[in-house]
Amino acid sequence: GINIERETFIPWIRSLGKRMSCEITSFDELLSSMEKRLDFFHEMGCRLSDHALDVVEHQQTTKEEVEAIFFKGLNSEVLTSDDISKYKGYMIVFFGKAYHKRGWAMQLHIGAHRNNSTRMYKKLGPDTGYDSIHDEPFATSLIGILDSLDVTGELPKTIIYTLNPRDNEVIATVIGSFQGDGIKGKVQFGSGWWFNDQIDGMNRQMEALQQLGMLAHFVGMLTDSRSFLSFTRHDYFRRLLCERIGIAVEDGLYPNDLEFLGKMVENICYNNALNYFDIEV
């Protein structure tokens, strides 16, 4: 429902309508159908969303303007770059408000350049491994999205990941502007992701958060892969985290207090996530 510029947009709208036993012919019907699907997943226990924002887009607009853009997309009319930016920005803010209402956390994965090889795309289809890091600037649009939600008190808990380590400090500083509501680390800088879940990528992400944010409130590593072998990255992450803290103690930057630091590691690796996602064990 967000990627209006793709050839899959109209088939996706039709598929959603079939799922909802209706024909989606208006923007209000689209939004209502989205809300009903979120209610369904909420009833099934879902409390966390995930959006791939390869390019972060946002412009100030109105519902009426976005509705007109929706009809252009539904009728296969040519969309301008401003049309796409306004539609996508409006929709991600819509979802953010919906997540806040339900107590969900929102994940934003930023900066993938997908399906680089046309030859392999035609041979194997989308998302088959021919992807790379994107270098599109995004700070202004990201801040616009977060601020649009925050100004109305509807900013959900949010975790932001970047695929380009060039942007680590951007995210580590942006999140500081949108904390609050009595939630520790309400807006998080997510762990090293995809090309960055290796020794240098993990260390660079934690270094930026340690220098510019609050490492103790970090919800730690995630596994977004379908491979069981990927779970080993959690052990890898814990080892790098402990090494980082140990070096800080040796350098006189952290107190040599094993009980205090041990609890900090335990929180980053386990308790912070339980509390952040309201998980009962």
Coordinates of C-alpha atoms in Angstrom, one line a residue:
G1 CA 0.0 0.0 0.0
I2 CA 3.0 2.3 0.4
N3 CA 5.0 1.6 -2.9
I4 CA 2.5 3.3 -5.2
E5 CA 5.2 3.6 -8.0
R6 CA 5.7 -0.2 -8.4
E7 CA 4.0 -2.4 -10.9
T8 CA 2.8 -4.5 -8.0
F9 CA 0.7 -1.7 -6.5
I10 CA -2.6 -2.4 -8.4
P11 CA -2.4 -6.2 -7.9
W12 CA -1.7 -5.7 -4.2
I13 CA -4.7 -3.4 -3.9
R14 CA -6.9 -6.0 -5.6
S15 CA -5.5 -8.7 -3.4
L16 CA -6.2 -6.7 -0.3
G17 CA -9.8 -6.1 -1.5
K18 CA -10.2 -9.8 -2.1
R19 CA -9.0 -10.5 1.4
M20 CA -11.4 -8.0 2.8
S21 CA -14.3 -9.2 0.6
C22 CA -14.7 -5.9 -1.1
E23 CA -13.5 -3.9 -4.0
I24 CA -11.2 -1.0 -2.9
T25 CA -12.2 1.9 -5.0
S26 CA -11.5 4.8 -2.7
F27 CA -8.7 6.0 -0.5
D28 CA -10.9 5.8 2.6
E29 CA -11.6 2.1 1.8
L30 CA -7.9 1.5 1.6
L31 CA -7.2 3.1 5.0
S32 CA -10.1 1.3 6.5
S33 CA -8.9 -2.0 5.1
M34 CA -5.4 -1.4 6.5
E35 CA -6.8 -0.7 10.0
K36 CA -8.8 -3.9 9.9
R37 CA -5.8 -5.9 8.9
L38 CA -3.8 -4.3 11.7
D39 CA -6.6 -5.3 14.1
F40 CA -6.4 -8.9 12.9
F41 CA -2.6 -9.1 13.4
H42 CA -3.0 -7.4 16.8
E43 CA -5.5 -10.1 17.9
M44 CA -2.9 -12.7 16.7
G45 CA -0.4 -11.2 19.1
C46 CA 1.7 -9.0 16.7
R47 CA 3.3 -6.0 18.4
L48 CA 6.0 -5.0 16.0
S49 CA 6.0 -3.7 12.4
D50 CA 8.7 -3.4 9.9
H51 CA 9.0 -1.0 6.9
A52 CA 11.8 -1.1 4.3
L53 CA 12.4 2.6 3.4
D54 CA 15.0 2.1 0.8
V55 CA 14.7 5.8 0.1
V56 CA 13.0 7.9 2.9
E57 CA 10.4 10.2 1.4
H58 CA 8.2 12.8 3.0
Q59 CA 6.6 16.1 2.1
Q60 CA 3.9 18.1 3.8
T61 CA 0.6 17.4 2.1
T62 CA -3.2 16.9 2.7
K63 CA -5.4 13.9 2.7
E64 CA -7.2 15.3 -0.3
E65 CA -4.0 15.6 -2.3
V66 CA -2.9 12.1 -1.4
E67 CA -6.3 10.8 -2.3
A68 CA -5.9 12.3 -5.8
I69 CA -2.5 10.7 -6.1
F70 CA -4.0 7.3 -5.0
F71 CA -6.4 7.5 -7.9
K72 CA -3.6 8.3 -10.3
G73 CA -1.8 5.1 -9.1
L74 CA -5.0 3.1 -9.3
N75 CA -5.6 4.2 -12.8
S76 CA -2.0 3.6 -13.9
E77 CA -1.4 7.3 -14.6
V78 CA 2.1 8.8 -14.6
L79 CA 3.3 9.8 -11.1
T80 CA 5.7 12.6 -10.5
S81 CA 8.5 12.3 -7.9
D82 CA 6.5 14.7 -5.7
D83 CA 3.4 12.5 -6.0
I84 CA 5.4 9.5 -4.8
S85 CA 7.1 11.4 -2.0
K86 CA 3.8 12.8 -0.7
Y87 CA 2.0 9.5 -0.9
K88 CA 4.7 7.5 0.8
G89 CA 5.3 10.1 3.5
Y90 CA 1.5 10.3 4.3
M91 CA 1.2 6.5 4.4
I92 CA 4.1 6.0 6.8
V93 CA 2.7 8.6 9.1
F94 CA -0.7 6.9 8.9
F95 CA 0.9 3.6 9.9
G96 CA 2.8 5.3 12.7
K97 CA -0.4 6.7 14.2
A98 CA -2.0 3.2 13.8
Y99 CA 0.9 1.6 15.6
H100 CA 0.8 4.1 18.4
K101 CA -2.9 3.5 19.0
R102 CA -2.3 -0.2 19.4
G103 CA 0.9 0.1 21.4
W104 CA 3.1 -1.4 18.7
A105 CA 6.7 -0.6 18.0
M106 CA 7.6 0.5 14.4
Q107 CA 10.8 -0.6 12.7
L108 CA 12.3 1.4 9.8
H109 CA 15.0 -0.2 7.7
I110 CA 16.7 2.5 5.6
G111 CA 19.2 2.5 2.8
A112 CA 19.0 -0.7 0.6
H113 CA 19.5 -0.5 -3.1
R114 CA 17.7 -3.5 -4.4
N115 CA 17.7 -5.7 -7.6
N116 CA 20.7 -4.0 -9.1
S117 CA 21.2 -6.5 -11.9
T118 CA 18.4 -6.3 -14.5
R119 CA 19.7 -9.5 -16.0
M120 CA 19.4 -11.5 -12.8
Y121 CA 16.1 -9.8 -11.9
K122 CA 14.6 -11.1 -15.2
K123 CA 16.2 -14.6 -14.5
L124 CA 15.4 -15.1 -10.8
G125 CA 12.9 -12.3 -9.8
P126 CA 13.1 -9.7 -7.0
D127 CA 15.1 -9.9 -3.8
T128 CA 17.4 -12.8 -4.8
G129 CA 20.7 -11.4 -3.6
Y130 CA 21.6 -8.7 -6.1
D131 CA 21.3 -5.8 -3.6
S132 CA 23.7 -3.3 -2.2
I133 CA 24.0 -0.2 0.1
H134 CA 22.2 2.9 -1.0
D135 CA 23.7 6.4 -0.6
E136 CA 20.6 8.6 -0.7
P137 CA 20.4 11.4 2.0
F138 CA 17.4 11.0 4.3
A139 CA 17.8 13.1 7.4
T140 CA 15.2 15.8 6.5
S141 CA 12.6 13.3 5.4
L142 CA 13.1 11.1 8.4
I143 CA 12.9 14.0 10.8
G144 CA 9.7 15.1 8.9
I145 CA 8.1 11.7 9.5
L146 CA 9.0 11.5 13.2
D147 CA 8.0 15.1 13.9
S148 CA 4.7 14.7 12.1
L149 CA 3.9 11.9 14.6
D150 CA 5.5 13.5 17.6
V151 CA 3.7 16.9 17.3
T152 CA 0.3 15.2 17.7
G153 CA 1.5 12.8 20.5
E154 CA 1.2 9.8 18.2
L155 CA 4.8 8.8 17.7
P156 CA 5.1 5.0 18.5
K157 CA 8.1 3.3 19.9
T158 CA 10.5 3.3 16.9
I159 CA 13.7 1.5 15.9
I160 CA 15.7 2.9 13.0
Y161 CA 18.3 0.9 11.1
T162 CA 20.6 2.1 8.4
L163 CA 22.4 0.0 5.8
N164 CA 24.9 2.7 5.1
P165 CA 27.3 3.1 8.1
R166 CA 28.1 6.6 6.8
D167 CA 24.7 7.5 8.4
N168 CA 25.3 6.1 11.9
E169 CA 25.8 9.5 13.5
V170 CA 22.8 10.9 11.7
I171 CA 20.5 8.4 13.3
A172 CA 22.3 8.4 16.7
T173 CA 21.6 12.2 16.9
V174 CA 18.1 12.3 15.3
I175 CA 16.7 9.8 17.9
G176 CA 17.7 12.2 20.7
S177 CA 15.1 14.7 19.5
F178 CA 12.2 12.3 19.9
Q179 CA 12.5 10.6 23.3
G180 CA 9.9 10.7 26.0
D181 CA 6.6 9.3 27.3
G182 CA 8.5 7.7 30.2
I183 CA 9.9 5.0 27.9
K184 CA 13.6 4.3 28.1
G185 CA 15.0 4.6 24.6
K186 CA 11.6 5.2 23.0
V187 CA 13.3 5.9 19.7
Q188 CA 16.1 3.5 19.1
F189 CA 19.2 3.3 16.9
G190 CA 18.9 -0.3 15.6
S191 CA 21.8 -2.7 15.6
G192 CA 24.1 -3.4 12.6
W193 CA 21.9 -4.8 9.9
W194 CA 22.5 -6.9 6.8
F195 CA 25.8 -5.9 5.4
N196 CA 26.7 -4.4 8.8
D197 CA 26.1 -7.4 11.0
Q198 CA 29.8 -8.2 11.0
I199 CA 32.7 -7.1 13.3
D200 CA 33.2 -3.7 11.9
G201 CA 29.6 -2.9 11.2
M202 CA 28.4 -3.9 14.7
N203 CA 31.3 -2.0 16.4
R204 CA 30.7 1.1 14.4
Q205 CA 27.0 1.1 15.2
M206 CA 27.7 0.6 19.0
E207 CA 30.4 3.2 18.9
A208 CA 28.1 5.9 17.5
L209 CA 25.4 5.0 20.0
Q210 CA 27.9 5.0 22.9
Q211 CA 29.3 8.4 21.9
L212 CA 26.1 10.1 21.1
G213 CA 23.2 8.3 22.8
M214 CA 22.6 5.9 25.7
L215 CA 24.1 2.5 25.2
A216 CA 22.5 1.2 28.4
H217 CA 19.0 1.6 26.9
F218 CA 19.9 -0.3 23.7
V219 CA 17.5 -3.2 22.8
G220 CA 20.4 -5.1 21.2
M221 CA 20.8 -7.4 18.3
L222 CA 18.0 -8.7 16.1
T223 CA 17.7 -11.6 13.7
D224 CA 15.7 -10.8 10.6
S225 CA 16.8 -13.8 8.5
R226 CA 14.9 -17.0 7.8
S227 CA 18.1 -19.0 8.3
F228 CA 18.7 -20.8 11.7
L229 CA 22.4 -20.3 11.2
S230 CA 21.8 -16.5 11.5
F231 CA 21.0 -16.9 15.2
T232 CA 24.8 -17.2 15.8
R233 CA 25.0 -13.5 15.2
H234 CA 23.5 -12.9 18.7
D235 CA 26.5 -14.7 20.3
Y236 CA 28.8 -12.7 18.1
F237 CA 27.1 -9.5 19.1
R238 CA 27.4 -10.3 22.8
R239 CA 31.1 -11.0 22.5
L240 CA 31.7 -7.7 20.7
L241 CA 29.6 -5.8 23.3
C242 CA 31.5 -7.3 26.2
E243 CA 34.8 -6.6 24.5
R244 CA 33.7 -3.0 24.0
I245 CA 32.8 -2.6 27.7
G246 CA 36.0 -4.3 28.9
I247 CA 38.1 -2.0 26.8
A248 CA 36.2 1.0 28.3
V249 CA 37.0 -0.3 31.8
E250 CA 40.7 -0.7 30.9
D251 CA 40.8 2.8 29.5
G252 CA 39.2 4.2 32.7
L253 CA 36.0 5.3 30.9
Y254 CA 33.7 2.8 32.7
P255 CA 33.9 1.9 36.4
N256 CA 35.4 -1.5 37.2
D257 CA 32.2 -2.8 38.7
L258 CA 31.4 -6.3 37.5
E259 CA 27.9 -6.4 39.1
F260 CA 26.9 -3.0 37.5
L261 CA 28.4 -3.8 34.1
G262 CA 27.1 -7.4 34.1
K263 CA 23.6 -6.1 34.7
M264 CA 24.1 -3.6 31.8
V265 CA 25.1 -6.4 29.4
E266 CA 22.2 -8.5 30.6
N267 CA 19.8 -5.7 30.0
I268 CA 21.1 -4.9 26.5
C269 CA 21.0 -8.6 25.5
Y270 CA 17.7 -9.5 27.1
N271 CA 15.8 -7.3 29.6
N272 CA 15.6 -4.1 27.5
A273 CA 13.9 -5.9 24.7
L274 CA 11.4 -7.6 27.0
N275 CA 10.5 -4.2 28.6
Y276 CA 10.5 -2.3 25.3
F277 CA 8.1 -4.8 23.6
D278 CA 6.1 -5.4 26.7
I279 CA 6.8 -9.2 26.6
E280 CA 5.7 -11.3 29.6
V281 CA 7.8 -14.3 30.4

